[in-house]
Structures are given as C-alpha cells and as structure tokens.
PDB file of C-alpha atoms and ligand atoms in Angstrom:
ATOM      1  CA  MET A   1      91.318  73.711 188.715  1.00 66.00           C
ATOM      2  CA  PHE A   2      92.893  77.496 188.566  1.00 67.00           C
ATOM      3  CA  SER A   3      96.121  77.698 189.172  1.00 71.00           C
ATOM      4  CA  LYS A   4      97.704  80.651 192.039  1.00 74.00           C
ATOM      5  CA  GLU A   5      98.826  83.591 190.658  1.00 80.00           C
ATOM      6  CA  LYS A   6     102.131  84.948 191.918  1.00 85.00           C
ATOM      7  CA  ILE A   7     103.245  88.190 192.263  1.00 91.00           C
ATOM      8  CA  VAL A   8     106.782  89.159 192.638  1.00 94.00           C
ATOM      9  CA  ILE A   9     108.280  92.338 194.387  1.00 95.00           C
ATOM     10  CA  ALA A  10     111.446  92.881 193.056  1.00 97.00           C
ATOM     11  CA  TYR A  11     114.537  94.029 195.801  1.00 97.00           C
ATOM     12  CA  THR A  12     117.991  95.920 195.545  1.00 97.00           C
ATOM     13  CA  THR A  13     120.374  94.605 198.422  1.00 97.00           C
ATOM     14  CA  GLU A  14     123.199  97.692 198.419  1.00 96.00           C
ATOM     15  CA  ASN A  15     126.499  97.650 200.387  1.00 97.00           C
ATOM     16  CA  CYS A  16     128.984  99.689 201.745  1.00 96.00           C
ATOM     17  CA  LYS A  17     132.183  99.053 200.338  1.00 91.00           C
ATOM     18  CA  SER A  18     133.645 101.048 203.578  1.00 94.00           C
ATOM     19  CA  CYS A  19     131.903  99.085 206.423  1.00 96.00           C
ATOM     20  CA  ASN A  20     130.090  96.827 204.835  1.00 94.00           C
ATOM     21  CA  MET A  21     126.474  97.486 206.064  1.00 95.00           C
ATOM     22  CA  GLU A  22     123.826  95.792 204.208  1.00 95.00           C
ATOM     23  CA  ARG A  23     120.202  97.135 203.537  1.00 94.00           C
ATOM     24  CA  LYS A  24     117.114  95.481 201.516  1.00 96.00           C
ATOM     25  CA  ARG A  25     114.956  98.361 199.553  1.00 95.00           C
ATOM     26  CA  LYS A  26     112.303  98.043 197.407  1.00 96.00           C
ATOM     27  CA  PHE A  27     113.922  97.480 193.618  1.00 97.00           C
ATOM     28  CA  LYS A  28     113.681 101.329 191.695  1.00 95.00           C
ATOM     29  CA  GLU A  29     113.857 102.041 187.757  1.00 95.00           C
ATOM     30  CA  GLY A  30     116.790 102.638 186.660  1.00 95.00           C
ATOM     31  CA  ASP A  31     119.132  99.973 189.863  1.00 96.00           C
ATOM     32  CA  TYR A  32     121.612  98.031 187.949  1.00 97.00           C
ATOM     33  CA  LEU A  33     124.046  95.439 189.607  1.00 97.00           C
ATOM     34  CA  PHE A  34     127.065  96.986 190.773  1.00 96.00           C
ATOM     35  CA  ALA A  35     125.999 100.727 190.383  1.00 96.00           C
ATOM     36  CA  GLU A  36     126.870 103.268 193.106  1.00 95.00           C
ATOM     37  CA  THR A  37     124.631 104.673 194.657  1.00 89.00           C
ATOM     38  CA  PHE A  38     123.974 106.831 198.126  1.00 87.00           C
ATOM     39  CA  LYS A  39     126.370 107.738 200.536  1.00 93.00           C
ATOM     40  CA  CYS A  40     126.553 105.447 203.319  1.00 94.00           C
ATOM     41  CA  ASN A  41     124.369 106.190 206.532  1.00 90.00           C
ATOM     42  CA  SER A  42     126.846 105.166 209.637  1.00 92.00           C
ATOM     43  CA  CYS A  43     130.057 106.064 207.355  1.00 95.00           C
ATOM     44  CA  GLU A  44     132.106 108.121 204.405  1.00 92.00           C
ATOM     45  CA  GLY A  45     131.345 105.217 201.617  1.00 94.00           C
ATOM     46  CA  THR A  46     129.516 104.352 199.274  1.00 95.00           C
ATOM     47  CA  MET A  47     126.677 101.851 198.971  1.00 96.00           C
ATOM     48  CA  GLN A  48     127.232  99.513 195.935  1.00 97.00           C
ATOM     49  CA  ILE A  49     124.707  97.445 194.508  1.00 97.00           C
ATOM     50  CA  GLU A  50     125.494  94.316 195.142  1.00 97.00           C
ATOM     51  CA  LYS A  51     122.607  92.306 194.380  1.00 97.00           C
ATOM     52  CA  ILE A  52     118.728  92.308 192.824  1.00 97.00           C
ATOM     53  CA  PHE A  53     116.514  89.850 193.107  1.00 97.00           C
ATOM     54  CA  GLY A  54     112.210  89.018 192.646  1.00 96.00           C
ATOM     55  CA  GLU A  55     110.672  87.700 196.256  1.00 94.00           C
ATOM     56  CA  PRO A  56     107.854  85.804 194.756  1.00 92.00           C
ATOM     57  CA  ILE A  57     104.395  86.680 197.226  1.00 87.00           C
ATOM     58  CA  GLU A  58     101.720  84.051 197.109  1.00 79.00           C
ATOM     59  CA  LYS A  59      98.345  85.665 196.225  1.00 71.00           C
TER      60      LYS A  59
HETATM   61 ZN1   ZN B 101     129.329 102.165 205.457  1.00 89.75          ZN
END
C-alpha cells in the first residue's frame, strides 16, 4: 500500500484597508503577513496581506 502523495499550493489573500476588497493569488516569494503590497484596483487604498495559507491538492 502506498499513501497518496499530496502537493500543497500556497496562496496569499490580500485585503484592501479602505474598501475591503479581497483578492486571492498564488503565494510569491517575499510575501509575509500584513505586508503592504499593491494599490487597490477599485480605490486609492493599499492592499495588505491578510492571510497566507496552503491548499493541498490530491494527486
Ligand atoms: Zn480598495
């Protein structure tokens, strides 16, 4: 019996502090919690990393 191999993909969730827009993208090297990243697309606010998590993918 072989156990199934699992691959974990890391994701980053960004949240705009002004309009609360949320965006999920793949984790990128250098991302860390509460880092300010890009300008928000829908307002002049700044996006902030809110969550970094991994989602396992069954192979
Ligand atoms: Zn915004």
